[in-house]
Coordinates of C-alpha atoms and ligand atoms in Angstrom, one line a residue:
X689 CA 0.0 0.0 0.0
X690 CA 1.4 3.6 -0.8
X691 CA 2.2 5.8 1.5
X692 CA -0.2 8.3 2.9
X693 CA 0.1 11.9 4.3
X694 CA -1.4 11.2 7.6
X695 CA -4.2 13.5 7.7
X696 CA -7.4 13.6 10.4
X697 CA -11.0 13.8 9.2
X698 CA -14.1 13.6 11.4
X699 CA -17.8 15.1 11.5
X700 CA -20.5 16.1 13.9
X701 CA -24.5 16.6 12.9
X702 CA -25.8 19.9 13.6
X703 CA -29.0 18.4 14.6
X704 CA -30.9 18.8 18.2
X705 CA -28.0 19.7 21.5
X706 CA -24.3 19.0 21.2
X707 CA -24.1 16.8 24.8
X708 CA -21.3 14.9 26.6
X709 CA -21.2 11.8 24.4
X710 CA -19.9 14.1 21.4
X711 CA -17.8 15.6 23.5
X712 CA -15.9 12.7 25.5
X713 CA -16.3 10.5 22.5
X714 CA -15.4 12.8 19.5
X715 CA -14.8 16.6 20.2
X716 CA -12.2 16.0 22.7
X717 CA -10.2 13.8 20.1
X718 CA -10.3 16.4 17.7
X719 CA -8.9 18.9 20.0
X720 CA -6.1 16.8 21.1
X721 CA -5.0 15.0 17.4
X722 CA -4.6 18.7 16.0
X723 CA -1.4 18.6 18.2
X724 CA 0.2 16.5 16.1
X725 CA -2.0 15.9 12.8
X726 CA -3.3 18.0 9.9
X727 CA -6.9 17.9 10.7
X728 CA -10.2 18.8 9.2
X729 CA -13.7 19.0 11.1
X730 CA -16.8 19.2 9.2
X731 CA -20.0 20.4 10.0
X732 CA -22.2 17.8 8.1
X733 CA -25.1 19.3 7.1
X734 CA -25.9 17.4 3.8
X735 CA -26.3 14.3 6.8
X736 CA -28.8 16.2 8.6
X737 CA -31.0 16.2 6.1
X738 CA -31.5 12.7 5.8
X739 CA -34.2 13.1 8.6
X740 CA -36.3 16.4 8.5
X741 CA -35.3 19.6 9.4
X742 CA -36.8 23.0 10.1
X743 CA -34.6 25.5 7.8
X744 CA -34.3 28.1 10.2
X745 CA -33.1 25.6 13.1
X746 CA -30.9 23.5 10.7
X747 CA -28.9 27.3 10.1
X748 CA -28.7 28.2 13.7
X749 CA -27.4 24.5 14.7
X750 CA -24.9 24.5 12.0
X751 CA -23.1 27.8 13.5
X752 CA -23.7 26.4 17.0
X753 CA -21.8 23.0 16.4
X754 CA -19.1 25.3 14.8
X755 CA -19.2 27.3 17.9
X756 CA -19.2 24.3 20.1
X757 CA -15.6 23.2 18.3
X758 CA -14.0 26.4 18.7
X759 CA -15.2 27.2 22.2
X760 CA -13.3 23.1 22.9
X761 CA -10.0 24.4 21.8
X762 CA -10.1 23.9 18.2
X763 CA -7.9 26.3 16.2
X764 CA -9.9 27.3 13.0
X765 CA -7.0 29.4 11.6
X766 CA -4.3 26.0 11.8
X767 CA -7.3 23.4 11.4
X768 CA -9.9 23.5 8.7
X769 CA -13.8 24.3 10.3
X770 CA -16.3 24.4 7.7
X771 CA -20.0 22.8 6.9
X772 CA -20.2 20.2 4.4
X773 CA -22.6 21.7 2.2
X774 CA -19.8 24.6 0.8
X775 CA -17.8 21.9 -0.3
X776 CA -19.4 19.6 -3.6
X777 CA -17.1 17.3 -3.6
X778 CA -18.3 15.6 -0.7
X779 CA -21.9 14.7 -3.5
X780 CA -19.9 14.7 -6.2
X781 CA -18.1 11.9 -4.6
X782 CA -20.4 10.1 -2.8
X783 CA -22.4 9.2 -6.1
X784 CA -19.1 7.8 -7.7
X785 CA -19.0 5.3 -4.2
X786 CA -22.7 5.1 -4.7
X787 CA -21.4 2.7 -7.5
X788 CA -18.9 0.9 -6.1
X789 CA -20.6 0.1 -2.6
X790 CA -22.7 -2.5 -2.7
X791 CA -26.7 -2.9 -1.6
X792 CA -25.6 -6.3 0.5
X793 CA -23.3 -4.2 2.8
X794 CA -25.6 -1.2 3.6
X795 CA -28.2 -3.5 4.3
X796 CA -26.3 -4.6 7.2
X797 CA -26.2 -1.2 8.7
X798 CA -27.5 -1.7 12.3
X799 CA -27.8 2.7 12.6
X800 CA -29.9 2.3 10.2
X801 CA -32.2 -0.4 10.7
X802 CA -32.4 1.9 14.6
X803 CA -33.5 5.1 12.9
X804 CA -35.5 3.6 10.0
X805 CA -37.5 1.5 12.5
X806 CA -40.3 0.1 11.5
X807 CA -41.8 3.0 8.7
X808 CA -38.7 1.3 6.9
X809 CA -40.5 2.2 3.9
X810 CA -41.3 5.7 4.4
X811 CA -37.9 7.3 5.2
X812 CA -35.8 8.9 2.9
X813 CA -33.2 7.5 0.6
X814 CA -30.2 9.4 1.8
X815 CA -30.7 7.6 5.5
X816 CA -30.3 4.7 3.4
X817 CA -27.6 6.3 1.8
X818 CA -26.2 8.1 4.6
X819 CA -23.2 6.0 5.4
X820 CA -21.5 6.3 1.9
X821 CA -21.5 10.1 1.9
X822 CA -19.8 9.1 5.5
X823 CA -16.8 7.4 3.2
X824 CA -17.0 10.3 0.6
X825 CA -16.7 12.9 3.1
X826 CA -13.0 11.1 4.1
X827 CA -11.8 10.0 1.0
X828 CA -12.1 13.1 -1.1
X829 CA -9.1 14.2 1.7
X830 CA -7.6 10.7 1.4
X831 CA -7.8 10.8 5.3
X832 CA -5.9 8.1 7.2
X833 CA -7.8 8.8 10.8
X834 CA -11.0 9.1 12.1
X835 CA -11.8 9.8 15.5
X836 CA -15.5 8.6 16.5
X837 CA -17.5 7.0 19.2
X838 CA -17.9 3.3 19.6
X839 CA -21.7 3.9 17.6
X840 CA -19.5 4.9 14.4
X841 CA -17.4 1.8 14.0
X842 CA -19.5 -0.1 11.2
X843 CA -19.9 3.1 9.4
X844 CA -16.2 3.7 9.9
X845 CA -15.8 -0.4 8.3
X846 CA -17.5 0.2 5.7
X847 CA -15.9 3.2 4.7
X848 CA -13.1 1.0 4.8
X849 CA -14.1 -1.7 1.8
X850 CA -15.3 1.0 -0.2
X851 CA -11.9 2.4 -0.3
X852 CA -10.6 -1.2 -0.8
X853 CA -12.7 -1.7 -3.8
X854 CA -12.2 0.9 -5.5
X855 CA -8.7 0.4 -5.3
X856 CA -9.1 -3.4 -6.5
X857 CA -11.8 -2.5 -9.3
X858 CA -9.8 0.1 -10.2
X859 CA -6.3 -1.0 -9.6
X860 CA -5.3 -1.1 -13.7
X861 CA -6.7 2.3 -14.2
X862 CA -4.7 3.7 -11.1
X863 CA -1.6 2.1 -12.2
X864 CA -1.6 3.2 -15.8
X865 CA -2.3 7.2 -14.4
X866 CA 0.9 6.9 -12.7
X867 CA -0.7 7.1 -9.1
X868 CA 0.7 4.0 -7.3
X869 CA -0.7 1.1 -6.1
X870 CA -3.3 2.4 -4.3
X871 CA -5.7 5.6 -4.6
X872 CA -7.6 5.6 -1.8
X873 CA -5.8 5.0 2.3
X874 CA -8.2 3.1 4.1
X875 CA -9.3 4.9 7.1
X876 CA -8.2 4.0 10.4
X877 CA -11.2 5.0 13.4
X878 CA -9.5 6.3 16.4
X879 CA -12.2 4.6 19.5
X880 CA -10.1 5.0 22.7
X881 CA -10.3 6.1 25.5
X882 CA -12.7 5.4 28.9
X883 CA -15.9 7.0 27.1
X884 CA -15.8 6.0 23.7
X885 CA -20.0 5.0 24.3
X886 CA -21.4 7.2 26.8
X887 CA -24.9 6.0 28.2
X888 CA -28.1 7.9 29.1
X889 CA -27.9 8.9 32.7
X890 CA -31.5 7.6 33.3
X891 CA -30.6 4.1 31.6
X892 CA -27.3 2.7 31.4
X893 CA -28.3 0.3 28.7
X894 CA -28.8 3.2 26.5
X895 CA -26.4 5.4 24.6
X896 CA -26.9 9.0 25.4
X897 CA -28.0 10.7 22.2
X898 CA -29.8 13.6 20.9
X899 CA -32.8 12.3 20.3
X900 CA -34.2 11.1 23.4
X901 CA -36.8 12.6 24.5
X902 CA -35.6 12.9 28.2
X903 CA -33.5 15.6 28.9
X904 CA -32.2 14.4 32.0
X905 CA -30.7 11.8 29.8
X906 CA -28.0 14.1 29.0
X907 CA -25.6 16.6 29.8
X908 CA -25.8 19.2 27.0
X909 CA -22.8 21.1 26.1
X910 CA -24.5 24.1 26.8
X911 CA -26.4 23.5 30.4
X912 CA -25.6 25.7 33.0
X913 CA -23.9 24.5 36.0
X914 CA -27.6 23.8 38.1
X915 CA -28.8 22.0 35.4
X916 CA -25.4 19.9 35.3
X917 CA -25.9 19.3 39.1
X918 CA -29.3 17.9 38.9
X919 CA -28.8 16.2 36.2
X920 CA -26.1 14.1 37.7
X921 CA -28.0 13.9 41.3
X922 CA -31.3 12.5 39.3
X923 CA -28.8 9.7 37.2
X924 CA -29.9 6.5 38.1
X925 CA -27.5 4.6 40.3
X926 CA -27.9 1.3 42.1
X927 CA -27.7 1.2 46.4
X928 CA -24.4 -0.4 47.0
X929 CA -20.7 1.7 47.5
X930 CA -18.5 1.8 44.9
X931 CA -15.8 -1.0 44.4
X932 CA -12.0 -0.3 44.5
X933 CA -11.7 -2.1 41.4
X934 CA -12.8 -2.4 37.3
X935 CA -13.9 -5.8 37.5
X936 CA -16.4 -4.8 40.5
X937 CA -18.4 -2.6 37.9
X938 CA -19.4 -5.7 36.0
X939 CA -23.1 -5.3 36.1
X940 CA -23.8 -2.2 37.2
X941 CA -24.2 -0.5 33.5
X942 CA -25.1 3.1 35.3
X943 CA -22.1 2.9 38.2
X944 CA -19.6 2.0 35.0
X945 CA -20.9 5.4 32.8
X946 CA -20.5 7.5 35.4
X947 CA -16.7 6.4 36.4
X948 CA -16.2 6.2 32.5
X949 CA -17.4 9.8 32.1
X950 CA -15.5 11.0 35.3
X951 CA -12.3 9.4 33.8
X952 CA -12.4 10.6 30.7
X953 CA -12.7 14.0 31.8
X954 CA -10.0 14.3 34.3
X955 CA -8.2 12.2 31.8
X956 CA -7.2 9.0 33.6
X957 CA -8.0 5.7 33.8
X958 CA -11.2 3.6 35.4
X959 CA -9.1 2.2 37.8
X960 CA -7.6 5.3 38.9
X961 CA -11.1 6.4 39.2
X962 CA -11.6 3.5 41.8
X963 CA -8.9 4.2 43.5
X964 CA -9.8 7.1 44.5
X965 CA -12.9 5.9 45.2
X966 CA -13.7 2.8 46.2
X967 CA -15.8 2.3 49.1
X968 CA -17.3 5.7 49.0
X969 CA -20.5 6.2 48.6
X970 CA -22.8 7.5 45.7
X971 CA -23.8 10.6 46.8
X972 CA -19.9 11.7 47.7
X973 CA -18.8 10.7 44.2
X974 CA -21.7 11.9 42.3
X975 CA -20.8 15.5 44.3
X976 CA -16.8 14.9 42.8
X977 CA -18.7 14.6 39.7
X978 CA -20.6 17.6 39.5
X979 CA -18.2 19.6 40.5
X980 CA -15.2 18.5 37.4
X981 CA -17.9 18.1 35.3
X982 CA -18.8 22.0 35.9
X983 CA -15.1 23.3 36.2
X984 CA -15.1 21.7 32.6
X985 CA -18.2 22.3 30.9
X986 CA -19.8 25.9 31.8
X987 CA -16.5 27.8 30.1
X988 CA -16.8 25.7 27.1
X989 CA -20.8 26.8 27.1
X990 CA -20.5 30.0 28.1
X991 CA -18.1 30.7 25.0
X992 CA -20.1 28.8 23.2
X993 CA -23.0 30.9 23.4
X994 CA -21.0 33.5 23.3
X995 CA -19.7 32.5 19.8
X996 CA -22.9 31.8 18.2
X997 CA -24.0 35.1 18.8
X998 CA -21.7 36.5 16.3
X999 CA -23.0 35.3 13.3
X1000 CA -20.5 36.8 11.0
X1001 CA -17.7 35.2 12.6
X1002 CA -19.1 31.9 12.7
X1003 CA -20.0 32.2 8.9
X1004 CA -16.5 33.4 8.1
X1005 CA -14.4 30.8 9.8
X1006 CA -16.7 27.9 8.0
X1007 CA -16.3 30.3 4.6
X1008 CA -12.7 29.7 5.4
X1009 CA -12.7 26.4 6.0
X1010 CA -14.7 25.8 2.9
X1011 CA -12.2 27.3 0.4
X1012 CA -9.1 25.4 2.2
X1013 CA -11.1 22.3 2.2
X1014 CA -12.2 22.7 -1.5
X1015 CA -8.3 23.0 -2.2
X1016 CA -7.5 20.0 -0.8
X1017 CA -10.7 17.6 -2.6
X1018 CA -10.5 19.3 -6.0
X1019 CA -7.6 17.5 -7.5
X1020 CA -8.6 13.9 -5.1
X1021 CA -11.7 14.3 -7.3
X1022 CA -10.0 15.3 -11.0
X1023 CA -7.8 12.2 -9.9
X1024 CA -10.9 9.8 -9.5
X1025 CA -13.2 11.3 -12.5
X1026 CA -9.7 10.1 -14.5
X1027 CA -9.1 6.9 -13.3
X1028 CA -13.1 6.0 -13.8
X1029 CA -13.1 7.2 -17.3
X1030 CA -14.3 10.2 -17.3
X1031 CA -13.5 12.9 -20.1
X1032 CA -13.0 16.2 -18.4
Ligands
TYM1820 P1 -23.0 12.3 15.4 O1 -23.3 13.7 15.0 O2 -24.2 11.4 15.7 O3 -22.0 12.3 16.6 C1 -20.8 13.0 16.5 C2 -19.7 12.2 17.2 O4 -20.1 12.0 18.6 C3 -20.0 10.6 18.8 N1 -21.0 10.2 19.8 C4 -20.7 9.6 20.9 N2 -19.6 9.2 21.5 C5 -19.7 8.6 22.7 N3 -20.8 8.4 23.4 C6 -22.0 8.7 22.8 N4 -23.2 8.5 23.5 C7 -22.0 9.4 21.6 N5 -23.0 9.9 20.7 C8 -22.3 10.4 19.7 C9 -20.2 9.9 17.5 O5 -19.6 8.6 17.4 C10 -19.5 10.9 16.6 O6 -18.1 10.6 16.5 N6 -22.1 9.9 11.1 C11 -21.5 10.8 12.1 C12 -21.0 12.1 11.5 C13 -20.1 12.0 10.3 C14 -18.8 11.6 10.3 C15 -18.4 11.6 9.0 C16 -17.9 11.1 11.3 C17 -20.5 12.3 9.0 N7 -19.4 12.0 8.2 C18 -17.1 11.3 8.6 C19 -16.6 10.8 10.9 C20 -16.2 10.8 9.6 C21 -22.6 11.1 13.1 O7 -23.8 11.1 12.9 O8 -22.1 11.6 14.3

């Protein structure tokens, strides 16, 4: 396989509250990999439309997930920051890997089969679709790494044997253009870390997500600091202490979220956690919890609000993003419209 520029690709939906799964298990990767990669972070609007959206909410949620990455640390002016939708490649693209992915393997999406439920029949193409526009959205920047949460893995897979079989159906084509053995890296997901799936504080079998219709299933990015309290004194928890050790959180789903969560954001280890910890009981650690989870959180939404205030900065920095990001996808996809067939 050729070498590859190692360069960092990842996306959030600008759909319903930014809360504490996308931030342990995404945002907070993004911040840190720009350290040491070439990164790009994507707004992806053309993904929120695969369920309905109200125009004038969709607008105001795109510059408040922009908002949301800034006010986490991410340098627009190093990093690339833009919304999906600016940049064509990413439909251009995706209809090329429309072609090459194949109807047996997004049958097997378990997302979608979640979302589609049972009006299977009634919901739009592009959920169907939705996970190779995923795999466009990396490959037009040949991106080697993708940081997710656990829930993105299969997306992140199939991404994966598209790129692979392109690279095999195409691999004559590719050659004779000059452009190695290989056109297309295939993506590595980045899943570490202590809260790779955070769960619902109100049941720890469920992952905390936007769409649920209990609030108090989540810590929003932007809750104020007595929302954050109650929130985590109303998580359900079970009557007995906490254990010294990992193995002793073996079923207790709701005990293991909330040592995941406080882990991952003093940025140690379960056990270390534990250690600190065990024997105490819930009402002391739930107070330890409130009180990190607050020193971290209320800055990050008070600049966030603050940020998506200012309209014309928000649209400016994605503007900005868009033209770098164009820059980059242009020529991946002059290189792919060539080694299909296409005259240009
Ligand atoms: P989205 O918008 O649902 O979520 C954004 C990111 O947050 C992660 N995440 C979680 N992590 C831990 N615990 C949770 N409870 C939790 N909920 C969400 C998601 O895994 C994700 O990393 N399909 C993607 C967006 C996307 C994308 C891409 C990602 C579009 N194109 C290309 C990477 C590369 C999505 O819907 O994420």
């Amino acid at each position: 396989m050729a070498d590859f520029h190692p360069r960092v690709f990842s996306g959030v939906q600008p759909t319903g509250n930014l809360h504490l799964g996308n931030y342990l298990g995404a945002i907070t990767k993004f911040v840190a990999l720009q350290k040491t990669h070439e990164c790009l972070y994507c707004v992806v609007d053309l993904h929120a439309i695969t369920v309905p959206q109200d125009p004038a909410e969709l607008k105001a949620s795109i510059r408040k997930v922009t908002a949301a990455y800034l006010a986490a640390g991410i340098d627009a002016k190093k990093q690339i920051v833009f919304n999906q939708s600016q940049v064509a490649a990413h439909a251009e693209l995706a209809w090329i890997l429309n072609c090459v992915a194949r109807l047996g393997w997004l049958n097997r999406m378990t997302q979608f089969k979640e979302k589609a439920g049972k009006d299977r029949e009634n919901v739009s193409v592009g959920l169907y679709d939705y996970p190779v526009l995923m795999a466009a959205d990396i490959l037009a920047y040949q991106a080697t790494h993708v940081p997710v949460g656990e829930d993105q893995k299969q997306h992140l897979e199939l991404a994966r044997d598209i790129a692979q079989k392109f690279n095999l159906d195409f691999a004559a084509s590719i050659a004779a253009l000059g452009l190695g053995d290989a056109f297309f890296p295939l993506p590595e997901p980045l899943i570490q870390g202590p809260a790779t799936r955070v769960m619902s504080l109100r049941d720890g079998t469920k992952k905390m997500s936007k769409s649920d219709p209990s609030d108090y299933s989540r810590i929003n990015l932007d809750d104020d600091a007595d929302l954050i309290a109650q929130k985590i004194r109303k998580a359900k928890t079970d009557p007995e202490a906490l254990p010294s050790e990992v193995e002793g959180l073996a079923g207790r789903p709701e005990l293991d979220n909330l040592v995941g969560i406080f882990a991952a954001v003093n940025d140690e280890t379960k056990a270390q956690v534990l250690q600190a910890f065990g024997g105490a009981n819930f009402s002391t650690f739930k107070t330890a919890l409130v009180d990190l989870l607050v020193a971290k959180l209320a800055p990050i939404g008070a600049e966030m609000s603050r940020l998506a205030k200012d309209e014309a900065f928000i649209d400016g920095v994605l503007a900005d993003g868009a033209a770098r990001a164009r820059a980059i996808a242009a020529p991946v996809v002059t290189a792919v419209k060539d080694i299909v067939g296409f005259v240009r």
